[in-house]
PDB file of C-alpha atoms and ligand atoms in Angstrom:
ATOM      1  CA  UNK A   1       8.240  16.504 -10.986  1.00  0.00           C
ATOM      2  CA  UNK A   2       6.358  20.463 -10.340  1.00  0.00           C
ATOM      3  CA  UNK A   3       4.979  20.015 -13.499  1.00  0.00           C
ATOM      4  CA  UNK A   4       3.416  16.531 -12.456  1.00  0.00           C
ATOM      5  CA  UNK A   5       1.920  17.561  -9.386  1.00  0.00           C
ATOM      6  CA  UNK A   6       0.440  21.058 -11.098  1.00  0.00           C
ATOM      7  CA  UNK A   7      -1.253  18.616 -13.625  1.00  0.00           C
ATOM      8  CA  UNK A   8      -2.869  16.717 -11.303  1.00  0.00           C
ATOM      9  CA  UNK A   9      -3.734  19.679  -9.398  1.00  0.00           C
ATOM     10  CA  UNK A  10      -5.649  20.780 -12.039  1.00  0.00           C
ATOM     11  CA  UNK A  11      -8.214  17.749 -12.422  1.00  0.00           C
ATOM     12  CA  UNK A  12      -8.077  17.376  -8.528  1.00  0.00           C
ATOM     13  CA  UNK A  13      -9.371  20.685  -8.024  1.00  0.00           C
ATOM     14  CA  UNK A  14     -12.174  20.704 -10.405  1.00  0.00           C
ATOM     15  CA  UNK A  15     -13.631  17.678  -9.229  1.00  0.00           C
ATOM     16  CA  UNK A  16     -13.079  18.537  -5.282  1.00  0.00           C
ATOM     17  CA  UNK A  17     -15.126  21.469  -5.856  1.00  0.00           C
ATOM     18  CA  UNK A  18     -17.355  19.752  -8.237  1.00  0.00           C
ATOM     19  CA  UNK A  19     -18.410  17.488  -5.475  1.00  0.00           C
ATOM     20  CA  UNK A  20     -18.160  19.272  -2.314  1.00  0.00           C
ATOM     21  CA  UNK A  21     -21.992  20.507  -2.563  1.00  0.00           C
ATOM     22  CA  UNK A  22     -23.394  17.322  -3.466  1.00  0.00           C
ATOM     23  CA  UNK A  23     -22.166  15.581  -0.411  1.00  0.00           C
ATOM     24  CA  UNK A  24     -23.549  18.225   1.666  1.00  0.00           C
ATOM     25  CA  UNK A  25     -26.941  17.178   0.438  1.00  0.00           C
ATOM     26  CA  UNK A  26     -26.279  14.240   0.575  1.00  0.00           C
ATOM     27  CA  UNK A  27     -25.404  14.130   4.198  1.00  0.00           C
ATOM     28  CA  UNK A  28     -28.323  16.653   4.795  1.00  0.00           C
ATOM     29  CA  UNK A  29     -26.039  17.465   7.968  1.00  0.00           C
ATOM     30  CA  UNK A  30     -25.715  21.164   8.624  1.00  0.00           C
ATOM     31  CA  UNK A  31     -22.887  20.692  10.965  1.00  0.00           C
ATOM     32  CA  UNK A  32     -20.753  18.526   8.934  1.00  0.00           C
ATOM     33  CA  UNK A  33     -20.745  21.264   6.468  1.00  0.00           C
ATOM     34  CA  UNK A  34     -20.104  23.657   9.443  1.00  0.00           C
ATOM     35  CA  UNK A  35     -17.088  21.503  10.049  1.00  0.00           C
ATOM     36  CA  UNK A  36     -15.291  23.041   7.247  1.00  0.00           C
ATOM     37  CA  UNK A  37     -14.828  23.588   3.251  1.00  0.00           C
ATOM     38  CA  UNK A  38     -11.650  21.942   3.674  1.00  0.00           C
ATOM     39  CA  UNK A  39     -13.130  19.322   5.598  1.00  0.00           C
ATOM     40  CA  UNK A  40     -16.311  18.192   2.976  1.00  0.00           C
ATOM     41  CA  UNK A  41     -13.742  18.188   0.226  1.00  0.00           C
ATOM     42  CA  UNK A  42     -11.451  16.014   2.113  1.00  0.00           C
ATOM     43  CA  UNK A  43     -14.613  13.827   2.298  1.00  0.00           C
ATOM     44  CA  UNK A  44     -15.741  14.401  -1.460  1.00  0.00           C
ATOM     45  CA  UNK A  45     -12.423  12.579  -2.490  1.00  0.00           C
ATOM     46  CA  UNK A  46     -12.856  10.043  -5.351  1.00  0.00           C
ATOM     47  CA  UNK A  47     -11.037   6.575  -5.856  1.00  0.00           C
ATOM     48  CA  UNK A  48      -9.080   8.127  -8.605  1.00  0.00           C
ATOM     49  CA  UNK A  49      -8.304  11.495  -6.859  1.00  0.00           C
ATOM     50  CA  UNK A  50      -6.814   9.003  -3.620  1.00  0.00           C
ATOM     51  CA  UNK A  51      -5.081   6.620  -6.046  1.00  0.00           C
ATOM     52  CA  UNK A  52      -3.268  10.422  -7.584  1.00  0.00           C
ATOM     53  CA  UNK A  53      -2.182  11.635  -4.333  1.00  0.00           C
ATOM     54  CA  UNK A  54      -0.945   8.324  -3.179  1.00  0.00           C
ATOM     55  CA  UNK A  55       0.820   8.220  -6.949  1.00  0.00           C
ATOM     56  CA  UNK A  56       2.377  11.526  -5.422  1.00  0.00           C
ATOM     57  CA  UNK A  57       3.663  11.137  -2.157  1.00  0.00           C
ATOM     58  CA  UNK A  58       5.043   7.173  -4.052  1.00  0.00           C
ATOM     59  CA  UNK A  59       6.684   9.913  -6.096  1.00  0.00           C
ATOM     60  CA  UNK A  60       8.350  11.667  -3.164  1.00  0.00           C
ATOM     61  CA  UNK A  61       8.925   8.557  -1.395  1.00  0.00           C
ATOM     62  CA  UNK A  62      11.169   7.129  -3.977  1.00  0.00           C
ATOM     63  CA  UNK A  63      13.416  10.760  -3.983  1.00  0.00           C
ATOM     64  CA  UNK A  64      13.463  10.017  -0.334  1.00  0.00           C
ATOM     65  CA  UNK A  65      14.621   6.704  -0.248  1.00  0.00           C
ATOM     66  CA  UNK A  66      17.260   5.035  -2.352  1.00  0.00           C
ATOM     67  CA  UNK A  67      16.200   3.194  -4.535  1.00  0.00           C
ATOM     68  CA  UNK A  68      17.711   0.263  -5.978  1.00  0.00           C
ATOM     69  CA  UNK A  69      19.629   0.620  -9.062  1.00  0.00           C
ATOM     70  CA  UNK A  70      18.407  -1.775 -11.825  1.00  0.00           C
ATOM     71  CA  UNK A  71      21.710  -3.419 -12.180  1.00  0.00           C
ATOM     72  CA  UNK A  72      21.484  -4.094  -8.101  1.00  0.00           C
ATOM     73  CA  UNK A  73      20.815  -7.945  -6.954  1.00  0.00           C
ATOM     74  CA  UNK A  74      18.092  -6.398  -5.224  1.00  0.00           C
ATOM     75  CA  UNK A  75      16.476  -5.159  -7.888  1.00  0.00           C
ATOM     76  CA  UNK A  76      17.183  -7.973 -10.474  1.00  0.00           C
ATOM     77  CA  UNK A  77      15.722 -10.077  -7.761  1.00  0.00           C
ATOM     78  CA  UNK A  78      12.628  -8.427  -7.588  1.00  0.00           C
ATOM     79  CA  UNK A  79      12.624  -8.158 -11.472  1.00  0.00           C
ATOM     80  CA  UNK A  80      12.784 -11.679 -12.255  1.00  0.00           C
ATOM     81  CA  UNK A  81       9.994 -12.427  -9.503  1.00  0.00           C
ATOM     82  CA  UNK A  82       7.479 -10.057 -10.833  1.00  0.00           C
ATOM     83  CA  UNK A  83       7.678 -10.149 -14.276  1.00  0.00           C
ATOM     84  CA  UNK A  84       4.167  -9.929 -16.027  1.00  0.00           C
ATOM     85  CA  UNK A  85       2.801  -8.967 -13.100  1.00  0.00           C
ATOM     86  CA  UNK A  86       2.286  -5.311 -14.299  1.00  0.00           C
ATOM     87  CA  UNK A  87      -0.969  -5.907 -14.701  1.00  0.00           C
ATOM     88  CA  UNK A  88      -2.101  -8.204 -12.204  1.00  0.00           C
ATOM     89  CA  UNK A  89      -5.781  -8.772 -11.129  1.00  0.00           C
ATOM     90  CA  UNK A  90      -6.780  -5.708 -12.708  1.00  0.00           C
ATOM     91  CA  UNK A  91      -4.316  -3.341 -11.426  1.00  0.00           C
ATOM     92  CA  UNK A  92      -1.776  -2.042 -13.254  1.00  0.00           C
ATOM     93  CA  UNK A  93       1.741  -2.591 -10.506  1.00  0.00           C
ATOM     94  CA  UNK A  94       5.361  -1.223 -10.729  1.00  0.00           C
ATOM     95  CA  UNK A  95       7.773  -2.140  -8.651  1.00  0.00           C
ATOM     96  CA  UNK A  96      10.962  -0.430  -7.105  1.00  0.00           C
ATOM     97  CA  UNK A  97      13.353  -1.997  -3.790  1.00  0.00           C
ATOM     98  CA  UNK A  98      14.421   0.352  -1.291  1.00  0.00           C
ATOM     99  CA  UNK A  99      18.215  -0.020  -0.082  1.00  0.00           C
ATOM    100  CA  UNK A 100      16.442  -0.010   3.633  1.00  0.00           C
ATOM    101  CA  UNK A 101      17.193  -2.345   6.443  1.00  0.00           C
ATOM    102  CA  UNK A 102      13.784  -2.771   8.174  1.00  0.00           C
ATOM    103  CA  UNK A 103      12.006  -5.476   7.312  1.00  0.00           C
ATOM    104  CA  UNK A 104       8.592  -3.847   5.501  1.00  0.00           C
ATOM    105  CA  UNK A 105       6.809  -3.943   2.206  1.00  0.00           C
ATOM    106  CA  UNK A 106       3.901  -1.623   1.093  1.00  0.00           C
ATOM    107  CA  UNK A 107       1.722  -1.311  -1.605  1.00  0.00           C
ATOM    108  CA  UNK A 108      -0.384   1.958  -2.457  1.00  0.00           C
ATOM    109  CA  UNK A 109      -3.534   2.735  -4.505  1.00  0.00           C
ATOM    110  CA  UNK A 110      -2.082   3.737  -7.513  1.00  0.00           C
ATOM    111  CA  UNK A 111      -0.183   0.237  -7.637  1.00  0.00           C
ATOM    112  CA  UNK A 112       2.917   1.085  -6.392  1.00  0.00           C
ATOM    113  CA  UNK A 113       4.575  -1.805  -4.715  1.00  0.00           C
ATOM    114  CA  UNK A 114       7.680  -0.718  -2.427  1.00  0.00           C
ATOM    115  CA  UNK A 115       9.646  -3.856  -1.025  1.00  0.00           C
ATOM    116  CA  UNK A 116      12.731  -3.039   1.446  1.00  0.00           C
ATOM    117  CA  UNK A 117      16.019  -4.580   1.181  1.00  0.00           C
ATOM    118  CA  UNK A 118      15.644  -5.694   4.874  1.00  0.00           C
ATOM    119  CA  UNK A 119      13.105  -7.654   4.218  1.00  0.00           C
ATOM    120  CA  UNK A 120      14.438  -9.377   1.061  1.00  0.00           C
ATOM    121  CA  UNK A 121      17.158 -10.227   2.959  1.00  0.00           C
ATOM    122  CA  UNK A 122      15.155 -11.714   5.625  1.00  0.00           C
ATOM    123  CA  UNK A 123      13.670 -14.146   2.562  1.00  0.00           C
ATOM    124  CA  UNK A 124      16.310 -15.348   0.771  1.00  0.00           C
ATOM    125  CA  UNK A 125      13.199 -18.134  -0.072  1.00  0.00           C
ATOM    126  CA  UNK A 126      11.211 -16.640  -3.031  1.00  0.00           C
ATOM    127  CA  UNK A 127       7.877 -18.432  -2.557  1.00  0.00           C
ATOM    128  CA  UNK A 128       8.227 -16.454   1.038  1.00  0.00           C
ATOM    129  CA  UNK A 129       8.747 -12.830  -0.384  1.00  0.00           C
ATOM    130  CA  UNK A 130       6.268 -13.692  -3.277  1.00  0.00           C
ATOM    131  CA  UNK A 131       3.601 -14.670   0.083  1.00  0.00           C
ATOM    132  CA  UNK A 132       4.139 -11.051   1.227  1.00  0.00           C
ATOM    133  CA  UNK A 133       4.335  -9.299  -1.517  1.00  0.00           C
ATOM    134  CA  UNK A 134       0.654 -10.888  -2.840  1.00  0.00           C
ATOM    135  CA  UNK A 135      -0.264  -9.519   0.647  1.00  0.00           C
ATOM    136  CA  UNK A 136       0.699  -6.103  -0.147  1.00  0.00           C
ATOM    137  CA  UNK A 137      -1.179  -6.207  -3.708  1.00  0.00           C
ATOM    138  CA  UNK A 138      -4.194  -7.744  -1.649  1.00  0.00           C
ATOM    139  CA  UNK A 139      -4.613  -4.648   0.241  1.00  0.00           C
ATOM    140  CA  UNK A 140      -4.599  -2.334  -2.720  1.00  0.00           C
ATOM    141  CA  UNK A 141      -6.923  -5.341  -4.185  1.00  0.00           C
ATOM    142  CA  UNK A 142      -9.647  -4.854  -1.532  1.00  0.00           C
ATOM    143  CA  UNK A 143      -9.613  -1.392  -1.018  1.00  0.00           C
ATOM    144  CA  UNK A 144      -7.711  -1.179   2.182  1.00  0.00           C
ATOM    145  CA  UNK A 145      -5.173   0.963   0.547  1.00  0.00           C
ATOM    146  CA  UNK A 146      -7.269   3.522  -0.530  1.00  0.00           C
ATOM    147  CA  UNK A 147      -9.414   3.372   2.594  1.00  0.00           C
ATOM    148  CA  UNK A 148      -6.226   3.937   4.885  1.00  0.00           C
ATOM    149  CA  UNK A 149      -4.837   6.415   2.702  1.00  0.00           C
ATOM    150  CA  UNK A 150      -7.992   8.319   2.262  1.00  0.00           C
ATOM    151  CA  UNK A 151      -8.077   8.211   6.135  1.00  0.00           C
ATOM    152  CA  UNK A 152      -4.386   9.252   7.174  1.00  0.00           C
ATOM    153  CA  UNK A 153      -5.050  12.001   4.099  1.00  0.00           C
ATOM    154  CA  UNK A 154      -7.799  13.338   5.993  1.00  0.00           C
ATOM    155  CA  UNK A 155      -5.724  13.758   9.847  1.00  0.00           C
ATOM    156  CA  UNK A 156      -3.086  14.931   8.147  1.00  0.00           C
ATOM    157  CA  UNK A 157      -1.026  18.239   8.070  1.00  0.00           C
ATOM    158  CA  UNK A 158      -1.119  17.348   4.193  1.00  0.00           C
ATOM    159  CA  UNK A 159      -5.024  17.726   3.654  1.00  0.00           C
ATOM    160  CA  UNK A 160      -4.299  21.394   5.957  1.00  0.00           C
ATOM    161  CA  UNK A 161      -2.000  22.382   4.043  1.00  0.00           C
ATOM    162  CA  UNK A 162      -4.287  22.014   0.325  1.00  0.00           C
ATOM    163  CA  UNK A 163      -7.551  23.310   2.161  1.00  0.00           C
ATOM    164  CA  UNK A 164      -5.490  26.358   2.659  1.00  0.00           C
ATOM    165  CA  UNK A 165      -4.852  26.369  -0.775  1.00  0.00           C
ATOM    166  CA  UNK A 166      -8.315  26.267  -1.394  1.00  0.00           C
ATOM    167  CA  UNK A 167      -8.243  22.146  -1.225  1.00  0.00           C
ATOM    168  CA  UNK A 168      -5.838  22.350  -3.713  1.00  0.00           C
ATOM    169  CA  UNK A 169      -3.783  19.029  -3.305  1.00  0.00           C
ATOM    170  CA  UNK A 170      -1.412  19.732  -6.035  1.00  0.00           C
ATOM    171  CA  UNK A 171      -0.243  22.884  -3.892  1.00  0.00           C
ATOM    172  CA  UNK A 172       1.293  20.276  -1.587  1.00  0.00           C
ATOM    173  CA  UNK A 173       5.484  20.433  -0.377  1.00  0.00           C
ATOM    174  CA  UNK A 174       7.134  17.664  -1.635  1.00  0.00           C
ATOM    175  CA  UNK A 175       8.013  17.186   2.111  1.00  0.00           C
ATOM    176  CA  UNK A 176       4.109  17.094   3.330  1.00  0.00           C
ATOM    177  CA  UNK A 177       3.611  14.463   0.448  1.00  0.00           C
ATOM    178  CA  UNK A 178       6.899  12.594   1.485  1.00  0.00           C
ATOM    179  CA  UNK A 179       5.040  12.900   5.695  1.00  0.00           C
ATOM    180  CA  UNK A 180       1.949  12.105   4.169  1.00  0.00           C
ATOM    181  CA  UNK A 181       3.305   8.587   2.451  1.00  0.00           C
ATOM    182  CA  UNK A 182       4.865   8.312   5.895  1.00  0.00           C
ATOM    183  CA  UNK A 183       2.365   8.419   7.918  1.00  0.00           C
ATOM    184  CA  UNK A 184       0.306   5.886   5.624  1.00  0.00           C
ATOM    185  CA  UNK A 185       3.047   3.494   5.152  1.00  0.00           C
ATOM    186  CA  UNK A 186       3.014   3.501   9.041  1.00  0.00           C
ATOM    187  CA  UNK A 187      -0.732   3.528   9.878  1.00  0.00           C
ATOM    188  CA  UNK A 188      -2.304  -0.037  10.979  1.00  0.00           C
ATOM    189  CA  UNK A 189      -5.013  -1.663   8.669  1.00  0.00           C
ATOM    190  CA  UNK A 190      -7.436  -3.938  11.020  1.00  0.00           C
ATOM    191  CA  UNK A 191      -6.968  -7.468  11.882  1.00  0.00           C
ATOM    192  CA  UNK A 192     -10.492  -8.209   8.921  1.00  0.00           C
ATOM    193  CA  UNK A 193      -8.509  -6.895   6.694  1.00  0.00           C
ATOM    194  CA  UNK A 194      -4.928  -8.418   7.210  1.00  0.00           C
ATOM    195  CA  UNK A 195      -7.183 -12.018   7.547  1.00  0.00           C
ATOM    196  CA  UNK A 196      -8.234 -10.989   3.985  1.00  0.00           C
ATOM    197  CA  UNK A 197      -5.157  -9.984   2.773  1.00  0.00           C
ATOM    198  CA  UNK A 198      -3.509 -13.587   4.442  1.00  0.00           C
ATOM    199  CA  UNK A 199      -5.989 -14.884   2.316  1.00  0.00           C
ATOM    200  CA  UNK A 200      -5.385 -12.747  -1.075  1.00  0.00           C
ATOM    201  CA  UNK A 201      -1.418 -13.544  -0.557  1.00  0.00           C
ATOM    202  CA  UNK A 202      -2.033 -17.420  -0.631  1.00  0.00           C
ATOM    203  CA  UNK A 203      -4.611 -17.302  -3.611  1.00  0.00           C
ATOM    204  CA  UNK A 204      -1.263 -14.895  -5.221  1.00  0.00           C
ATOM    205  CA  UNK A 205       1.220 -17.993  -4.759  1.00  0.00           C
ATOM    206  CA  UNK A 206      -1.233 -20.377  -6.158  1.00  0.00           C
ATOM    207  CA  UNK A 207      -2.418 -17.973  -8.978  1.00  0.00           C
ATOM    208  CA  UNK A 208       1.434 -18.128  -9.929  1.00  0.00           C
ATOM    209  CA  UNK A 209       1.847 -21.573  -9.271  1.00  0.00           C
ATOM    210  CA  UNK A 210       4.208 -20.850  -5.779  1.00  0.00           C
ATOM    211  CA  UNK A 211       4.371 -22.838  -3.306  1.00  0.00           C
ATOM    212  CA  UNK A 212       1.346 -21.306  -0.818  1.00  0.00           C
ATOM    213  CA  UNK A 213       3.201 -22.721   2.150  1.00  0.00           C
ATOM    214  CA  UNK A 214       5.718 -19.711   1.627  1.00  0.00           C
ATOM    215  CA  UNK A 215       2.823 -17.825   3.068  1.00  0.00           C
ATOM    216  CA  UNK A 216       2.824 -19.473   6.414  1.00  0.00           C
ATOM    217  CA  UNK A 217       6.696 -19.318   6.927  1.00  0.00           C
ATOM    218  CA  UNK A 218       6.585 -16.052   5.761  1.00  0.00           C
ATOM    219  CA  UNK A 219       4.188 -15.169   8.517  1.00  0.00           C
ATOM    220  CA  UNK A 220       6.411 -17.111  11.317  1.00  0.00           C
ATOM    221  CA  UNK A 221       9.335 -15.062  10.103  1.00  0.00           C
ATOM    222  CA  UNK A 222       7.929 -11.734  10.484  1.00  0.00           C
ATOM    223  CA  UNK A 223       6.482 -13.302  13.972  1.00  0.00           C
ATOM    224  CA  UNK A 224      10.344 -13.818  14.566  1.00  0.00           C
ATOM    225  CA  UNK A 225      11.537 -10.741  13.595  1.00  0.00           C
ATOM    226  CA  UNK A 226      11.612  -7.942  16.190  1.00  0.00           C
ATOM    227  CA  UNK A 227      10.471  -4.337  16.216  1.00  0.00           C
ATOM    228  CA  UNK A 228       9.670  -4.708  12.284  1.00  0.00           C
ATOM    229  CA  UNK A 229       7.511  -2.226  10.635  1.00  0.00           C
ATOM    230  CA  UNK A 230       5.696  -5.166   9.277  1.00  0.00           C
ATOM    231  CA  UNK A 231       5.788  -7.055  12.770  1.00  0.00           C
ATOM    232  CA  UNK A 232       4.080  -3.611  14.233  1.00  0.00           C
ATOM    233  CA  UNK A 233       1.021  -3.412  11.731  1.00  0.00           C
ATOM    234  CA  UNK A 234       0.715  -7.351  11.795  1.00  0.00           C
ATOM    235  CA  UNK A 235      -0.105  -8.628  14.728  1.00  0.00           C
ATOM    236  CA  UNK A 236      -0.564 -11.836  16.402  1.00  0.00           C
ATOM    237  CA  UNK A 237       1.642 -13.863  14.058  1.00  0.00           C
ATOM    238  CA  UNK A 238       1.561 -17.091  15.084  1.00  0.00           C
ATOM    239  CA  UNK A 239      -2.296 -17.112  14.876  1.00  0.00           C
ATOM    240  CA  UNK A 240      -2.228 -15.751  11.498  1.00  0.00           C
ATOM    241  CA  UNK A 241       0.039 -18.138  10.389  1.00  0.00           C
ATOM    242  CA  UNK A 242      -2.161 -21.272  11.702  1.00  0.00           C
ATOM    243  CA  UNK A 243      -5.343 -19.903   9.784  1.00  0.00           C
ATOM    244  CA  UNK A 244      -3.174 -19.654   7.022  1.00  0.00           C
ATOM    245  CA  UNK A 245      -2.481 -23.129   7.151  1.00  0.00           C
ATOM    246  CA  UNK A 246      -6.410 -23.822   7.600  1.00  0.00           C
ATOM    247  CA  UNK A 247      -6.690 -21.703   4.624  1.00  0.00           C
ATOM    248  CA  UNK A 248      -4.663 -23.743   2.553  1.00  0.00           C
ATOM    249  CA  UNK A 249      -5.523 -27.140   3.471  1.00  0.00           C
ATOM    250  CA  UNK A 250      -8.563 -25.841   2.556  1.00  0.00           C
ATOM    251  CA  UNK A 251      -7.600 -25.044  -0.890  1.00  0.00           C
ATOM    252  CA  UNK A 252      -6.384 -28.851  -1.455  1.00  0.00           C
ATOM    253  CA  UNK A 253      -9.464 -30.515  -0.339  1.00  0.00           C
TER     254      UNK A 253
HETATM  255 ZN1  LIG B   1      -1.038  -6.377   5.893  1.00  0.00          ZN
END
């Protein structure tokens, strides 16, 4: 695993630095530069160099948790559902269950999709974890994932802790990359982009011929559940679920 994150430290660095005047130009904004080295080449981040943290701290996440063992229901489960999906709408996705009670999925940039045992328990009805799952990709689909990870990155006591390594995000504790996966796991995407991911997750069901009805029950069971992690970054259930239905009916016409 040290070996991993020197690696990427190595390309990270080079193209931090690499960057970090252009965007000054760019900006033309003296202050903004004044702001910080550490700062601009928290800014300078590329798709890719996001998508190789997040890889990281998914990395970290998985020693953290426990992951299911292949031979687990729970992970056979999951298997079954998602095979051929490791390359699905252009991203390349690997899956894993953590043996977790809350109720909460996630997907990152790099395509790592985490689902917790809570919540497969809570959907014993496949077309309904499929619904939020789809979700999940759809937010690594449209760029939310990166977006929100770039963002938490950039607040966090992760991104201090590589500009005092001279921005160098390999340098990162496997415990700031576990708290930085945390904190992103846990930060809220905006109601435009859970409508689009609603949205994404239905055209995922029909794409693998699933029911896109588990979307809307899937949505009135998380609206059921309480104090979810899911429930807490989704609000406003039982409107979601209703344009869901519009969204469908939609589709049939
Ligand atoms: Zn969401």
């Amino acid at each position: 695993m040290k070996r991993l994150i020197s690696l990427f430290a190595a390309c990270t660095l080079c193209i931090g630095v690499a960057h970090a005047g252009k965007l000054g130009a760019l900006l033309g904004n003296d202050k903004m530069l004044e702001a910080g080295g550490d700062a601009v080449k928290g800014l300078t981040m590329s798709s890719a160099e996001v998508s190789q943290l997040s890889a990281q701290s998914v990395v970290q996440m998985d020693k953290d948790n426990t992951v299911a063992p292949a031979s687990s229901q729970y992970a056979k489960r999951l298997a079954r559902l998602t095979k051929g999906m490791e390359h699905e709408d252009g991203l390349d996705l690997n899956f894993k269950v953590y043996m977790v009670k809350d109720v909460n999925a996630f997907a990152t940039p790099d395509g790592s999709v985490r689902v917790f045992a809570g919540l497969m328990d809570l959907m014993p009805n496949d077309n309904e974890l499929m619904a939020v799952i789809g979700h999940e990709i759809g937010h690594v689909r449209k760029g939310h994932s990166l977006e929100r990870f770039k963002t938490t990155y950039l607040t966090s006591a992760a991104r201090k802790g590589a500009a005092a390594a001279g921005g160098n995000v390999g340098a990162l504790a496997s415990s700031q990359l576990g708290a930085l996966g945390e904190a992103v796991v846990k930060a809220k995407f905006s109601r435009g982009n859970e409508t689009e991911a609603d949205k994404y997750g239905v055209d995922f069901l029909l794409r693998h011929n699933l029911d896109p009805n588990g979307a809307v029950e899937a949505m009135k069971k998380l609206g059921g559940a309480q104090k979810t992690g899911l429930l807490d970054s989704h609000p406003a259930s039982a409107q979601r679920a209703e344009a869901l239905q519009k969204y469908i009916a939609g589709k049939k016409r």
